[in-house]
Amino acid sequence: HPQAQRPVGLPRARYGGRNAVTMLPGGGIGPELMDYVKEVFLEGGIPVDFETIQIDPKSDNNDDLEYAIMSIRRNGVCIKGNIETQSLDSAIISRNVAIRNELDLFMNVIHVQSYNNIRSRHKNVDVIVVRQNTEGEYAMLEHESVKGVVESMKVITKTNSTRLARNAFELAKNNGRSKVTAIHKANIMKLSDGLFLETCKNMSLNYPDIKFDHMIIDNCCMQLVSNPHQFDVMVMPNLYGSIVSNVICGLVGGAGIISGKNYGDHYAVFEPGTRNTGSSIAGTNTANPIAMLNASADMLEHLGHRVHCDKIRTAISKTLNEDMVHTPDLNGTAKSSDVVQNIIKYVKSIGGRI
Ligand code: ATP
């Protein structure tokens, strides 16, 4: 299960041969999943130190958030769960969105690959979703202009569309992919999605070896469900990306499997691909730990710890495909801790402690 890598190296903190990484457990199942990551790293002798920051979901101030952002700026790299924002104060925006905006993490990449022995709608899916991560409907510019009329602004900029499109094509080129498909609704949103589509088209002219096509978001959803194999690399604005990512992750086994990567020019943040909180299953030892462990493997790849990354990915693949240790979301009966112990068994036997 090699993952598509962003072409450009980004800075990261390293002290005495060990990497420092910010860890934001978030709410719901986040803290237990992070405990599993720490356990696997400890047992595998993986040279990463975590700076763990818990953000209080009920807080009406942003002190924790600001501290977390400062930590990511210092370390360059972060692993996170989904952070809840329970404050009733409408001025307190989603902390997840705030982190992405503050750090200018303009790109989200989800590489969705099937695991052979997971029961799923489709086999052999292998699609890379490149999603704009900081604008579109997530600009969060909403107001009630007159009583009963709410306006919400969707922002598409040429700058962000251009750098997203460039990265999508570079990713395709560097990972031996042959096609990039832009997803849009330019037939209705002629100016905003029109700009996005036009930018992708123009960028494609610089990459004559990569086929370029485009598809309207509604047709895209239907095509994904009926024949996902036609897609290779997909590039799209923010909200479509949220929906498409969830559809594709659902096709290969659901929320507990696939990881996601957020990149800007300076920072990288790793998390489960579908960004769920999973409050309803928190503390039940049933959450699937794989998506977060895959995120930790992506993080190790980014840090340049190729061997450790491969160890975790191999352990995951053996656990899911050969030993079939599956949590209930995959129709199995294993506990989260059974999956983690099985992974640790392999992480220790492949290379062992360092
Ligand atoms: P919340 O109320 O905070 O939104 P939730 O559990 O109701 O939490 P989501 O966080 O949106 O819902 O998650 C969507 C679904 O995916 C839920 O059924 C959740 O249990 C499931 N899910 C998410 N992550 C995992 C995981 N790692 N393992 C198993 N199931 C998961």
mmCIF file of C-alpha atoms and ligand atoms in Angstrom:
data_model
loop_
_atom_site.group_PDB
_atom_site.id
_atom_site.type_symbol
_atom_site.label_atom_id
_atom_site.label_comp_id
_atom_site.label_asym_id
_atom_site.label_seq_id
_atom_site.Cartn_x
_atom_site.Cartn_y
_atom_site.Cartn_z
ATOM 1 C CA HIS A 1 0.000 0.000 0.000
ATOM 2 C CA PRO A 2 2.431 2.753 -1.024
ATOM 3 C CA GLN A 3 0.858 6.181 -0.705
ATOM 4 C CA ALA A 4 0.978 9.020 -3.193
ATOM 5 C CA GLN A 5 3.467 11.580 -2.021
ATOM 6 C CA ARG A 6 3.434 15.302 -2.444
ATOM 7 C CA PRO A 7 6.495 16.200 -4.551
ATOM 8 C CA VAL A 8 7.877 19.011 -2.399
ATOM 9 C CA GLY A 9 9.692 18.402 0.889
ATOM 10 C CA LEU A 10 8.487 20.525 3.815
ATOM 11 C CA PRO A 11 10.376 21.594 6.951
ATOM 12 C CA ARG A 12 10.156 19.490 10.136
ATOM 13 C CA ALA A 13 11.584 19.700 13.638
ATOM 14 C CA ARG A 14 14.371 17.301 14.572
ATOM 15 C CA TYR A 15 16.181 17.227 17.901
ATOM 16 C CA GLY A 16 18.960 14.724 18.650
ATOM 17 C CA GLY A 17 17.907 12.363 15.885
ATOM 18 C CA ARG A 18 14.259 12.337 16.971
ATOM 19 C CA ASN A 19 11.409 14.171 15.324
ATOM 20 C CA ALA A 20 9.049 16.346 17.317
ATOM 21 C CA VAL A 21 5.461 16.205 16.142
ATOM 22 C CA THR A 22 2.358 17.991 17.416
ATOM 23 C CA MET A 23 -0.438 15.618 18.423
ATOM 24 C CA LEU A 24 -4.006 16.924 18.658
ATOM 25 C CA PRO A 25 -6.189 14.016 19.850
ATOM 26 C CA GLY A 26 -9.477 15.905 19.413
ATOM 27 C CA GLY A 27 -12.797 14.522 20.651
ATOM 28 C CA GLY A 28 -14.728 11.240 20.467
ATOM 29 C CA ILE A 29 -12.472 8.324 19.554
ATOM 30 C CA GLY A 30 -9.502 10.655 18.884
ATOM 31 C CA PRO A 31 -7.756 10.202 22.264
ATOM 32 C CA GLU A 32 -7.962 6.389 22.242
ATOM 33 C CA LEU A 33 -6.696 6.254 18.642
ATOM 34 C CA MET A 34 -3.752 8.459 19.603
ATOM 35 C CA ASP A 35 -2.951 6.131 22.504
ATOM 36 C CA TYR A 36 -2.734 3.299 19.975
ATOM 37 C CA VAL A 37 -0.401 5.316 17.771
ATOM 38 C CA LYS A 38 1.849 6.039 20.769
ATOM 39 C CA GLU A 39 1.818 2.367 21.783
ATOM 40 C CA VAL A 40 2.784 1.194 18.280
ATOM 41 C CA PHE A 41 5.548 3.814 18.058
ATOM 42 C CA LEU A 42 6.912 2.827 21.473
ATOM 43 C CA GLU A 43 6.899 -0.897 20.696
ATOM 44 C CA GLY A 44 8.387 -0.268 17.264
ATOM 45 C CA GLY A 45 11.173 1.974 18.601
ATOM 46 C CA ILE A 46 10.102 4.751 16.251
ATOM 47 C CA PRO A 47 12.071 7.969 16.933
ATOM 48 C CA VAL A 48 9.225 10.468 17.233
ATOM 49 C CA ASP A 49 8.293 12.554 20.278
ATOM 50 C CA PHE A 50 4.738 13.833 20.491
ATOM 51 C CA GLU A 51 3.764 17.203 21.902
ATOM 52 C CA THR A 52 0.167 16.468 22.859
ATOM 53 C CA ILE A 53 -2.297 19.354 23.122
ATOM 54 C CA GLN A 54 -5.922 18.829 24.106
ATOM 55 C CA ILE A 55 -8.315 21.507 22.872
ATOM 56 C CA ASP A 56 -11.315 21.959 25.158
ATOM 57 C CA PRO A 57 -14.427 21.679 22.913
ATOM 58 C CA LYS A 58 -16.539 23.727 25.343
ATOM 59 C CA SER A 59 -14.101 26.597 25.702
ATOM 60 C CA ASP A 60 -15.275 30.039 24.651
ATOM 61 C CA ASN A 61 -11.773 31.276 24.050
ATOM 62 C CA ASN A 62 -9.148 30.220 21.565
ATOM 63 C CA ASP A 63 -6.161 29.910 23.923
ATOM 64 C CA ASP A 64 -5.760 26.133 23.387
ATOM 65 C CA LEU A 65 -6.180 26.561 19.665
ATOM 66 C CA GLU A 66 -3.574 29.285 19.454
ATOM 67 C CA TYR A 67 -1.154 27.162 21.467
ATOM 68 C CA ALA A 68 -1.783 24.207 19.131
ATOM 69 C CA ILE A 69 -1.163 26.326 16.039
ATOM 70 C CA MET A 70 2.050 27.697 17.560
ATOM 71 C CA SER A 71 3.188 24.140 18.244
ATOM 72 C CA ILE A 72 2.538 23.075 14.628
ATOM 73 C CA ARG A 73 4.434 26.129 13.398
ATOM 74 C CA ARG A 74 7.372 25.081 15.566
ATOM 75 C CA ASN A 75 7.331 21.370 14.691
ATOM 76 C CA GLY A 76 6.191 21.663 11.082
ATOM 77 C CA VAL A 77 4.236 18.412 11.354
ATOM 78 C CA CYS A 78 1.074 17.356 13.186
ATOM 79 C CA ILE A 79 -1.140 14.309 13.613
ATOM 80 C CA LYS A 80 -4.710 15.029 14.610
ATOM 81 C CA GLY A 81 -8.135 13.631 15.363
ATOM 82 C CA ASN A 82 -11.309 15.563 14.732
ATOM 83 C CA ILE A 83 -11.616 18.508 17.099
ATOM 84 C CA GLU A 84 -15.081 19.377 18.342
ATOM 85 C CA THR A 85 -16.365 22.912 18.771
ATOM 86 C CA GLN A 86 -19.299 22.847 21.179
ATOM 87 C CA SER A 87 -19.378 26.537 22.050
ATOM 88 C CA LEU A 88 -22.731 28.200 21.331
ATOM 89 C CA ASP A 89 -20.949 31.446 20.543
ATOM 90 C CA SER A 90 -21.226 31.840 16.746
ATOM 91 C CA ALA A 91 -17.972 33.804 16.765
ATOM 92 C CA ILE A 92 -16.109 30.604 17.712
ATOM 93 C CA ILE A 93 -15.509 28.921 14.359
ATOM 94 C CA SER A 94 -14.698 25.237 13.802
ATOM 95 C CA ARG A 95 -11.229 24.592 15.214
ATOM 96 C CA ASN A 96 -10.470 22.179 12.395
ATOM 97 C CA VAL A 97 -11.205 24.843 9.800
ATOM 98 C CA ALA A 98 -9.292 27.456 11.821
ATOM 99 C CA ILE A 99 -6.161 25.251 11.888
ATOM 100 C CA ARG A 100 -6.295 24.657 8.141
ATOM 101 C CA ASN A 101 -6.844 28.349 7.411
ATOM 102 C CA GLU A 102 -4.260 29.683 9.867
ATOM 103 C CA LEU A 103 -1.579 27.348 8.526
ATOM 104 C CA ASP A 104 -2.685 27.814 4.922
ATOM 105 C CA LEU A 105 -3.060 24.073 4.414
ATOM 106 C CA PHE A 106 -4.536 24.607 0.974
ATOM 107 C CA MET A 107 -4.469 20.987 -0.153
ATOM 108 C CA ASN A 108 -6.011 17.792 1.197
ATOM 109 C CA VAL A 109 -4.895 14.509 -0.380
ATOM 110 C CA ILE A 110 -6.648 11.203 0.182
ATOM 111 C CA HIS A 111 -5.214 8.162 -1.533
ATOM 112 C CA VAL A 112 -7.975 5.568 -1.468
ATOM 113 C CA GLN A 113 -6.785 2.036 -2.092
ATOM 114 C CA SER A 114 -8.730 -1.159 -1.469
ATOM 115 C CA TYR A 115 -7.538 -3.806 0.946
ATOM 116 C CA ASN A 116 -8.164 -7.208 -0.701
ATOM 117 C CA ASN A 117 -9.888 -8.967 2.151
ATOM 118 C CA ILE A 118 -12.194 -6.244 3.383
ATOM 119 C CA ARG A 119 -15.789 -6.751 2.343
ATOM 120 C CA SER A 120 -16.628 -3.706 0.235
ATOM 121 C CA ARG A 121 -18.719 -2.454 -2.662
ATOM 122 C CA HIS A 122 -15.832 -2.514 -5.118
ATOM 123 C CA LYS A 123 -12.458 -4.262 -5.308
ATOM 124 C CA ASN A 124 -9.156 -2.805 -6.553
ATOM 125 C CA VAL A 125 -10.080 0.843 -6.142
ATOM 126 C CA ASP A 126 -7.027 3.085 -6.397
ATOM 127 C CA VAL A 127 -7.938 6.775 -6.595
ATOM 128 C CA ILE A 128 -6.181 9.925 -5.383
ATOM 129 C CA VAL A 129 -8.510 12.754 -4.337
ATOM 130 C CA VAL A 130 -6.948 16.231 -4.281
ATOM 131 C CA ARG A 131 -9.224 18.684 -2.524
ATOM 132 C CA GLN A 132 -9.014 22.434 -2.023
ATOM 133 C CA ASN A 133 -8.873 22.772 1.735
ATOM 134 C CA THR A 134 -9.251 26.427 2.734
ATOM 135 C CA GLU A 135 -11.876 28.196 0.662
ATOM 136 C CA GLY A 136 -15.103 27.540 -1.280
ATOM 137 C CA GLU A 137 -18.118 27.189 1.050
ATOM 138 C CA TYR A 138 -15.685 26.825 3.960
ATOM 139 C CA ALA A 139 -14.836 30.508 3.746
ATOM 140 C CA MET A 140 -17.427 30.790 6.550
ATOM 141 C CA LEU A 141 -18.609 34.198 5.461
ATOM 142 C CA GLU A 142 -22.257 33.943 6.450
ATOM 143 C CA HIS A 143 -24.721 36.537 7.605
ATOM 144 C CA GLU A 144 -28.448 37.115 7.912
ATOM 145 C CA SER A 145 -29.005 40.049 5.553
ATOM 146 C CA VAL A 146 -32.651 40.538 6.575
ATOM 147 C CA LYS A 147 -34.662 38.376 8.979
ATOM 148 C CA GLY A 148 -35.154 34.943 7.398
ATOM 149 C CA VAL A 149 -32.592 35.414 4.643
ATOM 150 C CA VAL A 150 -29.115 34.006 5.194
ATOM 151 C CA GLU A 151 -26.323 34.577 2.740
ATOM 152 C CA SER A 152 -23.236 32.402 2.606
ATOM 153 C CA MET A 153 -20.319 33.263 0.425
ATOM 154 C CA LYS A 154 -18.447 30.715 -1.644
ATOM 155 C CA VAL A 155 -14.956 31.945 -2.430
ATOM 156 C CA ILE A 156 -12.847 30.558 -5.275
ATOM 157 C CA THR A 157 -9.536 32.257 -6.005
ATOM 158 C CA LYS A 158 -7.264 31.909 -8.986
ATOM 159 C CA THR A 159 -4.200 31.713 -6.716
ATOM 160 C CA ASN A 160 -5.476 28.766 -4.702
ATOM 161 C CA SER A 161 -6.974 26.998 -7.705
ATOM 162 C CA THR A 162 -3.679 27.355 -9.581
ATOM 163 C CA ARG A 163 -1.486 25.958 -6.828
ATOM 164 C CA LEU A 164 -3.948 23.144 -6.180
ATOM 165 C CA ALA A 165 -4.111 22.212 -9.872
ATOM 166 C CA ARG A 166 -0.312 22.359 -10.171
ATOM 167 C CA ASN A 167 0.087 20.058 -7.181
ATOM 168 C CA ALA A 168 -2.522 17.631 -8.540
ATOM 169 C CA PHE A 169 -0.659 17.332 -11.835
ATOM 170 C CA GLU A 170 2.731 17.088 -10.107
ATOM 171 C CA LEU A 171 1.344 14.381 -7.855
ATOM 172 C CA ALA A 172 0.047 12.525 -10.910
ATOM 173 C CA LYS A 173 3.399 12.873 -12.694
ATOM 174 C CA ASN A 174 5.513 11.819 -9.722
ATOM 175 C CA ASN A 175 3.338 8.834 -8.908
ATOM 176 C CA GLY A 176 3.086 7.434 -12.424
ATOM 177 C CA ARG A 177 -0.575 8.345 -12.829
ATOM 178 C CA SER A 178 -2.054 8.892 -16.270
ATOM 179 C CA LYS A 179 -5.195 10.997 -15.781
ATOM 180 C CA VAL A 180 -6.432 13.998 -13.811
ATOM 181 C CA THR A 181 -10.199 14.658 -13.602
ATOM 182 C CA ALA A 182 -11.463 18.045 -12.393
ATOM 183 C CA ILE A 183 -14.792 17.893 -10.548
ATOM 184 C CA HIS A 184 -17.035 20.970 -10.630
ATOM 185 C CA LYS A 185 -20.498 22.443 -11.101
ATOM 186 C CA ALA A 186 -19.497 25.098 -13.613
ATOM 187 C CA ASN A 187 -22.761 24.689 -15.542
ATOM 188 C CA ILE A 188 -24.557 26.360 -12.610
ATOM 189 C CA MET A 189 -21.824 28.218 -10.733
ATOM 190 C CA LYS A 190 -20.388 29.718 -13.847
ATOM 191 C CA LEU A 191 -18.074 32.250 -12.268
ATOM 192 C CA SER A 192 -16.745 30.381 -9.212
ATOM 193 C CA ASP A 193 -16.553 26.796 -10.470
ATOM 194 C CA GLY A 194 -15.947 28.224 -13.930
ATOM 195 C CA LEU A 195 -12.718 29.787 -12.649
ATOM 196 C CA PHE A 196 -11.698 26.555 -10.962
ATOM 197 C CA LEU A 197 -12.306 24.509 -14.119
ATOM 198 C CA GLU A 198 -10.605 27.029 -16.387
ATOM 199 C CA THR A 199 -7.553 27.044 -14.118
ATOM 200 C CA CYS A 200 -7.324 23.242 -14.179
ATOM 201 C CA LYS A 201 -7.684 23.223 -17.973
ATOM 202 C CA ASN A 202 -4.903 25.772 -18.347
ATOM 203 C CA MET A 203 -2.648 23.846 -15.977
ATOM 204 C CA SER A 204 -3.202 20.640 -17.964
ATOM 205 C CA LEU A 205 -1.486 22.267 -20.971
ATOM 206 C CA ASN A 206 1.791 22.063 -19.037
ATOM 207 C CA TYR A 207 1.396 18.299 -18.640
ATOM 208 C CA PRO A 208 0.883 16.861 -22.143
ATOM 209 C CA ASP A 209 1.664 13.313 -20.971
ATOM 210 C CA ILE A 210 -1.228 13.305 -18.496
ATOM 211 C CA LYS A 211 -4.763 13.012 -19.801
ATOM 212 C CA PHE A 212 -7.121 15.681 -18.505
ATOM 213 C CA ASP A 213 -10.880 15.523 -18.325
ATOM 214 C CA HIS A 214 -13.633 16.981 -16.157
ATOM 215 C CA MET A 215 -16.972 15.935 -14.731
ATOM 216 C CA ILE A 216 -19.904 17.609 -13.013
ATOM 217 C CA ILE A 217 -20.142 16.723 -9.323
ATOM 218 C CA ASP A 218 -23.577 15.058 -9.508
ATOM 219 C CA ASN A 219 -22.560 12.758 -12.355
ATOM 220 C CA CYS A 220 -19.262 12.167 -10.548
ATOM 221 C CA CYS A 221 -21.105 10.784 -7.491
ATOM 222 C CA MET A 222 -23.093 8.399 -9.672
ATOM 223 C CA GLN A 223 -20.004 7.300 -11.615
ATOM 224 C CA LEU A 224 -18.079 6.756 -8.388
ATOM 225 C CA VAL A 225 -20.688 4.426 -6.986
ATOM 226 C CA SER A 226 -21.180 2.488 -10.231
ATOM 227 C CA ASN A 227 -17.632 2.427 -11.646
ATOM 228 C CA PRO A 228 -14.911 3.974 -9.472
ATOM 229 C CA HIS A 229 -12.179 2.309 -11.550
ATOM 230 C CA GLN A 230 -12.507 4.947 -14.271
ATOM 231 C CA PHE A 231 -10.923 7.545 -11.914
ATOM 232 C CA ASP A 232 -7.217 8.057 -11.349
ATOM 233 C CA VAL A 233 -6.381 11.472 -9.820
ATOM 234 C CA MET A 234 -9.337 13.759 -9.038
ATOM 235 C CA VAL A 235 -9.051 17.464 -8.222
ATOM 236 C CA MET A 236 -11.911 19.578 -6.840
ATOM 237 C CA PRO A 237 -13.081 22.499 -4.702
ATOM 238 C CA ASN A 238 -13.548 22.101 -0.959
ATOM 239 C CA LEU A 239 -17.158 21.016 -0.404
ATOM 240 C CA TYR A 240 -17.242 18.560 -3.322
ATOM 241 C CA GLY A 241 -14.016 17.140 -1.914
ATOM 242 C CA SER A 242 -15.654 16.506 1.426
ATOM 243 C CA ILE A 243 -18.494 14.574 -0.192
ATOM 244 C CA VAL A 244 -16.390 12.697 -2.745
ATOM 245 C CA SER A 245 -13.835 11.647 -0.096
ATOM 246 C CA ASN A 246 -16.579 10.185 2.052
ATOM 247 C CA VAL A 247 -18.164 8.367 -0.885
ATOM 248 C CA ILE A 248 -14.873 6.784 -1.956
ATOM 249 C CA CYS A 249 -13.846 5.859 1.580
ATOM 250 C CA GLY A 250 -17.278 4.254 1.962
ATOM 251 C CA LEU A 251 -16.676 2.213 -1.186
ATOM 252 C CA VAL A 252 -13.579 0.558 0.237
ATOM 253 C CA GLY A 253 -14.663 -0.052 3.834
ATOM 254 C CA GLY A 254 -15.832 3.110 5.584
ATOM 255 C CA ALA A 255 -14.510 5.699 7.988
ATOM 256 C CA GLY A 256 -12.012 3.522 9.819
ATOM 257 C CA ILE A 257 -9.543 2.683 7.074
ATOM 258 C CA ILE A 258 -8.225 5.521 4.941
ATOM 259 C CA SER A 259 -5.959 8.380 6.012
ATOM 260 C CA GLY A 260 -5.801 11.955 4.738
ATOM 261 C CA LYS A 261 -2.954 14.442 4.338
ATOM 262 C CA ASN A 262 -3.185 18.243 4.586
ATOM 263 C CA TYR A 263 -0.407 20.280 3.033
ATOM 264 C CA GLY A 264 0.512 23.905 2.686
ATOM 265 C CA ASP A 265 3.816 25.413 1.648
ATOM 266 C CA HIS A 266 5.197 25.135 5.191
ATOM 267 C CA TYR A 267 3.273 22.580 7.247
ATOM 268 C CA ALA A 268 1.823 19.096 6.988
ATOM 269 C CA VAL A 269 -1.054 17.709 9.066
ATOM 270 C CA PHE A 270 -2.067 14.036 9.021
ATOM 271 C CA GLU A 271 -5.453 12.654 10.083
ATOM 272 C CA PRO A 272 -8.091 10.007 9.243
ATOM 273 C CA GLY A 273 -9.440 10.638 5.728
ATOM 274 C CA THR A 274 -13.100 11.197 6.584
ATOM 275 C CA ARG A 275 -12.455 13.391 9.647
ATOM 276 C CA ASN A 276 -15.070 11.761 11.915
ATOM 277 C CA THR A 277 -15.344 12.330 15.630
ATOM 278 C CA GLY A 278 -17.021 8.989 16.337
ATOM 279 C CA SER A 279 -18.534 10.203 19.638
ATOM 280 C CA SER A 280 -21.105 7.403 19.679
ATOM 281 C CA ILE A 281 -18.458 4.640 19.801
ATOM 282 C CA ALA A 282 -15.891 6.416 22.000
ATOM 283 C CA GLY A 283 -14.667 4.318 24.923
ATOM 284 C CA THR A 284 -16.188 1.066 23.628
ATOM 285 C CA ASN A 285 -12.976 -0.506 22.299
ATOM 286 C CA THR A 286 -14.665 -0.923 18.909
ATOM 287 C CA ALA A 287 -13.283 1.988 16.874
ATOM 288 C CA ASN A 288 -11.175 0.909 13.953
ATOM 289 C CA PRO A 289 -7.626 2.129 14.654
ATOM 290 C CA ILE A 290 -6.416 1.632 11.063
ATOM 291 C CA ALA A 291 -7.198 5.089 9.614
ATOM 292 C CA MET A 292 -5.224 6.824 12.363
ATOM 293 C CA LEU A 293 -2.370 4.293 12.096
ATOM 294 C CA ASN A 294 -2.325 4.860 8.338
ATOM 295 C CA ALA A 295 -2.129 8.595 9.092
ATOM 296 C CA SER A 296 0.843 7.913 11.372
ATOM 297 C CA ALA A 297 2.516 5.930 8.564
ATOM 298 C CA ASP A 298 1.951 8.837 6.143
ATOM 299 C CA MET A 299 3.523 11.109 8.737
ATOM 300 C CA LEU A 300 6.576 8.842 9.017
ATOM 301 C CA GLU A 301 6.944 8.824 5.242
ATOM 302 C CA HIS A 302 6.812 12.617 5.263
ATOM 303 C CA LEU A 303 9.434 12.738 8.024
ATOM 304 C CA GLY A 304 11.705 10.540 5.938
ATOM 305 C CA HIS A 305 11.385 7.447 8.164
ATOM 306 C CA ARG A 306 10.757 5.169 5.209
ATOM 307 C CA VAL A 307 11.644 1.928 7.026
ATOM 308 C CA HIS A 308 9.351 2.627 9.972
ATOM 309 C CA CYS A 309 6.588 3.726 7.645
ATOM 310 C CA ASP A 310 6.849 0.491 5.656
ATOM 311 C CA LYS A 311 6.829 -1.523 8.885
ATOM 312 C CA ILE A 312 3.492 -0.034 9.905
ATOM 313 C CA ARG A 313 1.959 -0.347 6.453
ATOM 314 C CA THR A 314 3.082 -3.979 6.166
ATOM 315 C CA ALA A 315 1.708 -4.732 9.641
ATOM 316 C CA ILE A 316 -1.628 -3.159 8.695
ATOM 317 C CA SER A 317 -1.814 -5.062 5.440
ATOM 318 C CA LYS A 318 -1.029 -8.409 7.130
ATOM 319 C CA THR A 319 -3.530 -7.710 9.896
ATOM 320 C CA LEU A 320 -6.360 -6.838 7.510
ATOM 321 C CA ASN A 321 -5.620 -9.074 4.517
ATOM 322 C CA GLU A 322 -3.989 -12.183 5.985
ATOM 323 C CA ASP A 323 -4.990 -12.457 9.644
ATOM 324 C CA MET A 324 -8.400 -10.867 9.006
ATOM 325 C CA VAL A 325 -8.462 -9.145 12.390
ATOM 326 C CA HIS A 326 -11.400 -6.834 11.665
ATOM 327 C CA THR A 327 -13.379 -4.483 13.916
ATOM 328 C CA PRO A 328 -17.233 -4.360 13.720
ATOM 329 C CA ASP A 329 -17.271 -1.573 11.090
ATOM 330 C CA LEU A 330 -15.669 -4.157 8.767
ATOM 331 C CA ASN A 331 -18.133 -6.849 9.848
ATOM 332 C CA GLY A 332 -15.552 -8.381 12.178
ATOM 333 C CA THR A 333 -15.689 -9.139 15.884
ATOM 334 C CA ALA A 334 -12.230 -7.937 16.914
ATOM 335 C CA LYS A 335 -11.766 -5.194 19.498
ATOM 336 C CA SER A 336 -9.697 -2.119 18.639
ATOM 337 C CA SER A 337 -7.055 -3.431 21.038
ATOM 338 C CA ASP A 338 -6.926 -6.826 19.225
ATOM 339 C CA VAL A 339 -6.138 -5.020 15.969
ATOM 340 C CA VAL A 340 -3.463 -2.914 17.661
ATOM 341 C CA GLN A 341 -1.842 -5.926 19.362
ATOM 342 C CA ASN A 342 -1.752 -7.780 16.047
ATOM 343 C CA ILE A 343 -0.103 -4.795 14.404
ATOM 344 C CA ILE A 344 2.421 -4.499 17.239
ATOM 345 C CA LYS A 345 3.319 -8.181 16.795
ATOM 346 C CA TYR A 346 4.410 -7.449 13.219
ATOM 347 C CA VAL A 347 5.976 -4.068 13.947
ATOM 348 C CA LYS A 348 8.225 -5.788 16.501
ATOM 349 C CA SER A 349 9.099 -8.731 14.278
ATOM 350 C CA ILE A 350 9.876 -6.620 11.197
ATOM 351 C CA GLY A 351 13.106 -4.946 12.231
ATOM 352 C CA GLY A 352 12.300 -4.851 15.965
ATOM 353 C CA ARG A 353 13.382 -2.126 18.362
ATOM 354 C CA ILE A 354 16.092 0.310 17.340
HETATM 355 P P1 ATP B 1 -20.561 12.827 16.165
HETATM 356 O O1 ATP B 1 -21.859 12.754 16.880
HETATM 357 O O2 ATP B 1 -19.481 13.441 16.957
HETATM 358 O O3 ATP B 1 -20.655 13.360 14.765
HETATM 359 P P2 ATP B 1 -20.806 10.109 15.375
HETATM 360 O O4 ATP B 1 -20.140 8.886 15.920
HETATM 361 O O5 ATP B 1 -22.263 10.190 15.545
HETATM 362 O O6 ATP B 1 -20.064 11.317 16.039
HETATM 363 P P3 ATP B 1 -19.299 10.651 12.944
HETATM 364 O O7 ATP B 1 -18.163 11.067 13.746
HETATM 365 O O8 ATP B 1 -19.793 11.592 11.917
HETATM 366 O O9 ATP B 1 -20.572 10.225 13.826
HETATM 367 O O10 ATP B 1 -18.928 9.287 12.216
HETATM 368 C C1 ATP B 1 -19.755 8.729 11.195
HETATM 369 C C2 ATP B 1 -19.869 7.247 11.374
HETATM 370 O O11 ATP B 1 -18.620 6.620 11.175
HETATM 371 C C3 ATP B 1 -20.346 6.875 12.768
HETATM 372 O O12 ATP B 1 -21.236 5.778 12.655
HETATM 373 C C4 ATP B 1 -19.068 6.439 13.455
HETATM 374 O O13 ATP B 1 -19.313 5.503 14.471
HETATM 375 C C5 ATP B 1 -18.299 5.820 12.293
HETATM 376 N N1 ATP B 1 -16.843 5.878 12.499
HETATM 377 C C6 ATP B 1 -16.056 6.956 12.420
HETATM 378 N N2 ATP B 1 -14.781 6.645 12.662
HETATM 379 C C7 ATP B 1 -14.752 5.317 12.897
HETATM 380 C C8 ATP B 1 -13.721 4.388 13.219
HETATM 381 N N3 ATP B 1 -12.438 4.758 13.332
HETATM 382 N N4 ATP B 1 -14.065 3.099 13.414
HETATM 383 C C9 ATP B 1 -15.335 2.695 13.289
HETATM 384 N N5 ATP B 1 -16.352 3.512 12.980
HETATM 385 C C10 ATP B 1 -16.075 4.814 12.790
#
